[in-house]
Tab-separated table of C-alpha atoms and ligand atoms in Angstrom:
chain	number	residue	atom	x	y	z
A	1	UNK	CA	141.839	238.639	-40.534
A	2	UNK	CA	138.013	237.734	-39.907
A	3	UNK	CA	136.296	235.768	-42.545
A	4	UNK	CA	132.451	235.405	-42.740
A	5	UNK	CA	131.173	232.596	-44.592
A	6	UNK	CA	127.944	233.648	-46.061
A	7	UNK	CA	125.363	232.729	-48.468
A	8	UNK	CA	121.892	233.498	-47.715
A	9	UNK	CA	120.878	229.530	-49.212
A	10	UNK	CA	121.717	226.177	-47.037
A	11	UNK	CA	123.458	223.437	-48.019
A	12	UNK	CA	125.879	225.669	-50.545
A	13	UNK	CA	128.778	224.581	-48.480
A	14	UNK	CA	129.099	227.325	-45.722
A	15	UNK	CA	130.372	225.124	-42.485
A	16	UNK	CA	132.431	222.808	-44.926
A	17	UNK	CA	134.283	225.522	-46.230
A	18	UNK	CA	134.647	226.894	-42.383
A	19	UNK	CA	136.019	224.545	-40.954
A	20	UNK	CA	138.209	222.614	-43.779
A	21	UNK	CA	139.433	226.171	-44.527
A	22	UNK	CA	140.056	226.564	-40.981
A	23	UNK	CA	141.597	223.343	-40.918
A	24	UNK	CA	144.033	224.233	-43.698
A	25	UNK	CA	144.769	227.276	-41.972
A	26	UNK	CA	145.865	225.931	-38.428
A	27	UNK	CA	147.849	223.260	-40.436
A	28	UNK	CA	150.895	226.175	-41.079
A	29	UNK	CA	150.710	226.914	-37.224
A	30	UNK	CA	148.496	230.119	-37.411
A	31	UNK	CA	146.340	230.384	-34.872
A	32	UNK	CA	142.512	230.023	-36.063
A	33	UNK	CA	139.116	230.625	-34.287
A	34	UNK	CA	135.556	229.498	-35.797
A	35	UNK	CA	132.239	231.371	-34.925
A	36	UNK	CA	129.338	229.430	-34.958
A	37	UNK	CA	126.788	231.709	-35.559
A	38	UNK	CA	124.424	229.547	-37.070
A	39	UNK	CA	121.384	228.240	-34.525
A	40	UNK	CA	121.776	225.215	-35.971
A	41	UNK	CA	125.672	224.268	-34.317
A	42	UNK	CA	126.817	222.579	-36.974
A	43	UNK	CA	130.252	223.738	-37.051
A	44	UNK	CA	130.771	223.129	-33.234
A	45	UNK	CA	129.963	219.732	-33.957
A	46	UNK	CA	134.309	219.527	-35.350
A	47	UNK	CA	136.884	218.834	-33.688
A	48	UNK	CA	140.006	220.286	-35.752
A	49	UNK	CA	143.255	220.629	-33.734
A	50	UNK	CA	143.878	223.903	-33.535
A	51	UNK	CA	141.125	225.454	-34.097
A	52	UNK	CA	139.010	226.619	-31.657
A	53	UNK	CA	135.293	226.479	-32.176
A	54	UNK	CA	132.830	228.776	-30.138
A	55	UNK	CA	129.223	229.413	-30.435
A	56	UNK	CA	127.562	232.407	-30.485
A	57	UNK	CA	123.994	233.763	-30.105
A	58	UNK	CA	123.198	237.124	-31.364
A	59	UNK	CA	125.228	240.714	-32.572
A	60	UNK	CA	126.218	241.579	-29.943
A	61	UNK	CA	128.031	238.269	-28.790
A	62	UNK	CA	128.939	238.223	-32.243
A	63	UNK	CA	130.966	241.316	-32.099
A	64	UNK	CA	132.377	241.003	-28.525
A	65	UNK	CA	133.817	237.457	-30.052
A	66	UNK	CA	134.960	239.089	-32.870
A	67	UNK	CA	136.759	242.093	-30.905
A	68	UNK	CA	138.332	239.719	-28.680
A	69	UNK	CA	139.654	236.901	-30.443
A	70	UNK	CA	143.696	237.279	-30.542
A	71	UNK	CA	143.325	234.251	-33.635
A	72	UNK	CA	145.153	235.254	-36.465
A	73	UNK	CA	142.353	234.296	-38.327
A	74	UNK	CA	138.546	234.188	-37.130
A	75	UNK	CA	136.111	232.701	-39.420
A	76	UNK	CA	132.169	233.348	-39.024
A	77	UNK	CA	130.024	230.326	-40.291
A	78	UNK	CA	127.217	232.551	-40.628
A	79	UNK	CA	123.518	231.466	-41.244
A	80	UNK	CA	121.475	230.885	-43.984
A	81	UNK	CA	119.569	234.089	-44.143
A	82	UNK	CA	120.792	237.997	-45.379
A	83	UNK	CA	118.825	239.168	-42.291
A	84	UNK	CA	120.653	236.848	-39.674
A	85	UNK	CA	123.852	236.665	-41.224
A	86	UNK	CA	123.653	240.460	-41.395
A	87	UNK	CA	125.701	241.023	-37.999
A	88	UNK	CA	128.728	238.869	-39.415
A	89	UNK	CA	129.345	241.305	-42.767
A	90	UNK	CA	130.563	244.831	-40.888
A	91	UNK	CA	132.851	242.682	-38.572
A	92	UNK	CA	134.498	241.452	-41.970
A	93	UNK	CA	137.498	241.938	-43.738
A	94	UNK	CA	136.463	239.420	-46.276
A	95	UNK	CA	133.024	237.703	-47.335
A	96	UNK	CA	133.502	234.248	-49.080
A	97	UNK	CA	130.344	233.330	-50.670
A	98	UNK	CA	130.384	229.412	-51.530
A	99	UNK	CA	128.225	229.119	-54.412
A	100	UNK	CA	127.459	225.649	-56.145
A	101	UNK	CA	127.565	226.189	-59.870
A	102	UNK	CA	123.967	225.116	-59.775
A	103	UNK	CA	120.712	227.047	-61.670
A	104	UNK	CA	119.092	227.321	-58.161
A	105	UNK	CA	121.954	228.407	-56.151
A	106	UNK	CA	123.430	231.502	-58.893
A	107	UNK	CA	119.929	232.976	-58.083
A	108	UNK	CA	120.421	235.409	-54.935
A	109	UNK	CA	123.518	236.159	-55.550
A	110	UNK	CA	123.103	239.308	-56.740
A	111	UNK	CA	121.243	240.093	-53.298
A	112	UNK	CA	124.284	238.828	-51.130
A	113	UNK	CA	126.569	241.694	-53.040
A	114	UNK	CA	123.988	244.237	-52.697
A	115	UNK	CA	124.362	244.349	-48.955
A	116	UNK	CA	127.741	243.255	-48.638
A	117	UNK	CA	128.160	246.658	-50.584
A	118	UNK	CA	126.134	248.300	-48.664
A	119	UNK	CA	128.070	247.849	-45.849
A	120	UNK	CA	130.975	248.740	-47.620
A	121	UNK	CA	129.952	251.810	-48.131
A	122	UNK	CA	128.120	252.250	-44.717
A	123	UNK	CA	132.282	252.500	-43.383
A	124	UNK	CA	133.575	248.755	-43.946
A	125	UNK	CA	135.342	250.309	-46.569
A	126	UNK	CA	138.085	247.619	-46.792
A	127	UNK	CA	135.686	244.742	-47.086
A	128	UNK	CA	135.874	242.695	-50.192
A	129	UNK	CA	133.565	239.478	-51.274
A	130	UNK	CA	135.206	236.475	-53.167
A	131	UNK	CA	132.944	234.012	-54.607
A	132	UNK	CA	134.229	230.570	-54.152
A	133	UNK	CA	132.626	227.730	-56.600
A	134	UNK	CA	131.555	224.510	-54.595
A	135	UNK	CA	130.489	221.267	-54.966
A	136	UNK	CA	131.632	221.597	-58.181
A	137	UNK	CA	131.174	218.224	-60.481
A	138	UNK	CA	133.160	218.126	-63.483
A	139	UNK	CA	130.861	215.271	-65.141
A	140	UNK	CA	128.319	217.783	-64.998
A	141	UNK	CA	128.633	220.227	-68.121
A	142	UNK	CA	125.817	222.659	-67.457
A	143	UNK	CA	127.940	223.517	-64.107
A	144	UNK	CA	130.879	224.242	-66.310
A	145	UNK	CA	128.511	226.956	-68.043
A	146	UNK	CA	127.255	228.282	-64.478
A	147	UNK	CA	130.920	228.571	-63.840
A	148	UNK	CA	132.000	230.688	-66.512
A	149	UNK	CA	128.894	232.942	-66.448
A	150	UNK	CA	130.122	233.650	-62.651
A	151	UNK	CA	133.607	234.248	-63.841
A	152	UNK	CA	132.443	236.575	-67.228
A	153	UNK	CA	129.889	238.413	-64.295
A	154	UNK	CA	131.980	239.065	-61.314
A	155	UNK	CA	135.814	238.364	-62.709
A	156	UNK	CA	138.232	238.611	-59.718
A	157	UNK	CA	135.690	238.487	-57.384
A	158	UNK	CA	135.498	234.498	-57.655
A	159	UNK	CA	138.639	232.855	-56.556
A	160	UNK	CA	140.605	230.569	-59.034
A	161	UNK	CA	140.318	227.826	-56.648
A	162	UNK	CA	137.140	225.294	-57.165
A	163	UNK	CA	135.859	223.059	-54.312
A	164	UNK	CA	135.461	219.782	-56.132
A	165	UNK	CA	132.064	217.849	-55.394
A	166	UNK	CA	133.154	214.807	-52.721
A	167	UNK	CA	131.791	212.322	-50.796
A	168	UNK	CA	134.850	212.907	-48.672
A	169	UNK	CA	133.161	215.815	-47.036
A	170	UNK	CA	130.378	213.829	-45.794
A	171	UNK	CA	132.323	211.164	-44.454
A	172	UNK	CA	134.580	213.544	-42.163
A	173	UNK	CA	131.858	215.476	-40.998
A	174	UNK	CA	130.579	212.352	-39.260
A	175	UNK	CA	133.855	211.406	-37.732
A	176	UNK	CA	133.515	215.404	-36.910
A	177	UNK	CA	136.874	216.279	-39.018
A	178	UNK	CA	137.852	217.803	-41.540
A	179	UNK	CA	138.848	216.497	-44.778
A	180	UNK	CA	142.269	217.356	-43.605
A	181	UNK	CA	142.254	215.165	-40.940
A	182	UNK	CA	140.330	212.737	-42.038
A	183	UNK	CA	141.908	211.941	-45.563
A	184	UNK	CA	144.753	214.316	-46.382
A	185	UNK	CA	145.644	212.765	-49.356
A	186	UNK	CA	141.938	213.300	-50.978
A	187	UNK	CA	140.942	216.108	-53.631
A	188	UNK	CA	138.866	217.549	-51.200
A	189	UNK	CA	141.349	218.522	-48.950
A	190	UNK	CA	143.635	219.358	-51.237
A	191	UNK	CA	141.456	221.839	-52.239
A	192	UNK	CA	141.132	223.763	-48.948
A	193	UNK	CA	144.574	223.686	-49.047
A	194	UNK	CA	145.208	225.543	-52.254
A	195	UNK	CA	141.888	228.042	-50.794
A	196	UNK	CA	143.646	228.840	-47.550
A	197	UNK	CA	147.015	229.548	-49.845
A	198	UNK	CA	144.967	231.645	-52.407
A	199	UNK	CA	143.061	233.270	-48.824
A	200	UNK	CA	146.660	234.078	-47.532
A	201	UNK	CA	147.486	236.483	-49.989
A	202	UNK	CA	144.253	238.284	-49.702
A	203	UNK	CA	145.372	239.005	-46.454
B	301	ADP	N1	132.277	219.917	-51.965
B	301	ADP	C1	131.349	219.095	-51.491
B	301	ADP	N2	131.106	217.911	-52.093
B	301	ADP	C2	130.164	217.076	-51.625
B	301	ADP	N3	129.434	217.303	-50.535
B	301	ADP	C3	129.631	218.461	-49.876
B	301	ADP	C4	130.580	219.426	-50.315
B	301	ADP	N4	130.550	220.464	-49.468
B	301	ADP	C5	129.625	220.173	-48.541
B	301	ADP	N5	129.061	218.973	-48.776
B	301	ADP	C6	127.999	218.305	-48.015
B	301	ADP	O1	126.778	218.973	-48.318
B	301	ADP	C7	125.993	219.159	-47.150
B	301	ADP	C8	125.763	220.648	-46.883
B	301	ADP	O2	127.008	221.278	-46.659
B	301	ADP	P1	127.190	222.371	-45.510
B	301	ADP	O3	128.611	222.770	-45.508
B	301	ADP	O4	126.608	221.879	-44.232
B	301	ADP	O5	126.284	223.538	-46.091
B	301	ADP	P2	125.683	224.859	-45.360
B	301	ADP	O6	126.507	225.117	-44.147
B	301	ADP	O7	125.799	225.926	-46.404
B	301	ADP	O8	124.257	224.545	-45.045
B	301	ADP	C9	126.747	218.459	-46.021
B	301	ADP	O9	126.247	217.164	-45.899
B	301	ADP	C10	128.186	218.435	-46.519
B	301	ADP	O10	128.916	217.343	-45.990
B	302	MG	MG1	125.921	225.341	-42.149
């Protein structure tokens, strides 16, 4: 299966969710790939055992590294822009859009599901998008309103699990880990473990 992680905003969450879902993935044995396809390399910067992490440059590498990965899965951290990120959506079976239940970050959705259904209908016709709530804080109440308008709006399309907000995220990223690795025990990666569950039987 080949994941693209997409939002067209930065700092929503896309190359935590890569590579702790990745993480979670590899932790049942499955083999996993990551695509950097960001310029910025952040999610090359992990080291998760295994999971491989590649980078690529443009569509066409894109697609050649999607076409020949043998990883059960192959997740695309994808860059922040709709016209970059473009590339990653055909290649697709699934689109998880990380979206912080945040005023700022709800705006451009709409946008995101536009294309992604664009390119549904331009032949990806078994691609499907799946919101997944981020950096979620539960002290915050207004983000518990954001949350439920994205639920009453797009229903099924937002996955029942919620990324909690966590300075555990931070931390691992600068030991290059994942949560996973670098606190098991912690929310966060609990989390990406009940995502890569809820992922499996999207498969
Ligand atoms: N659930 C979370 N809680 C707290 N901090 C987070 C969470 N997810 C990501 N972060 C932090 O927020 C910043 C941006 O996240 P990142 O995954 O790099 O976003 P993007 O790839 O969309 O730009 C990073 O410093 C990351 O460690
Ligand atoms: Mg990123």
């Amino acid at each position: 299966m080949t994941i693209a992680v997409l939002n067209q905003k930065g700092g929503v969450g896309k190359t935590t969710t890569t590579i702790n879902l990745a993480a979670a993935l590899a932790a049942s044995g499955e083999s996993v790939r990551v695509l950097d396809a960001d310029s910025q390399q952040q999610a090359v910067a992990f080291e998760v055992p295994g999971v491989e992490v590649l980078c690529v440059e443009g569509k066409a590498a894109l697609k050649k590294a999607v076409d020949k990965s043998k990883a059960d899965w192959t997740l695309i951290d994808c860059p922040p822009s709709l016209l970059e990120a473009a590339p990653a959506i055909p290649l697709a079976d699934l689109v998880i859009a990380p979206v912080p239940p945040r005023f700022q970050d709800l705006s451009g959705f709409a946008k995101l599901r536009q294309t992604v259904d664009a390119a549904r209908e331009r032949g990806n016709s078994h691609l499907r998008l799946r919101v997944l709530v981020t950096m979620r804080d539960v002290r915050v109440v207004l983000q518990g309103e954001y949350e439920a308008q994205l639920r009453a709006a797009f229903g099924d399309e937002v996955l029942s699990t919620v990324i909690p907000r966590a300075a555990v995220f931070e931390k691992a990223a600068s030991a290059h880990q994942a949560a996973q690795q670098y606190a098991p025990s912690s929310a966060g990666a609990a989390a990406y473990r009940a995502l890569a569950e809820e992922i499996r039987k999207l498969r």
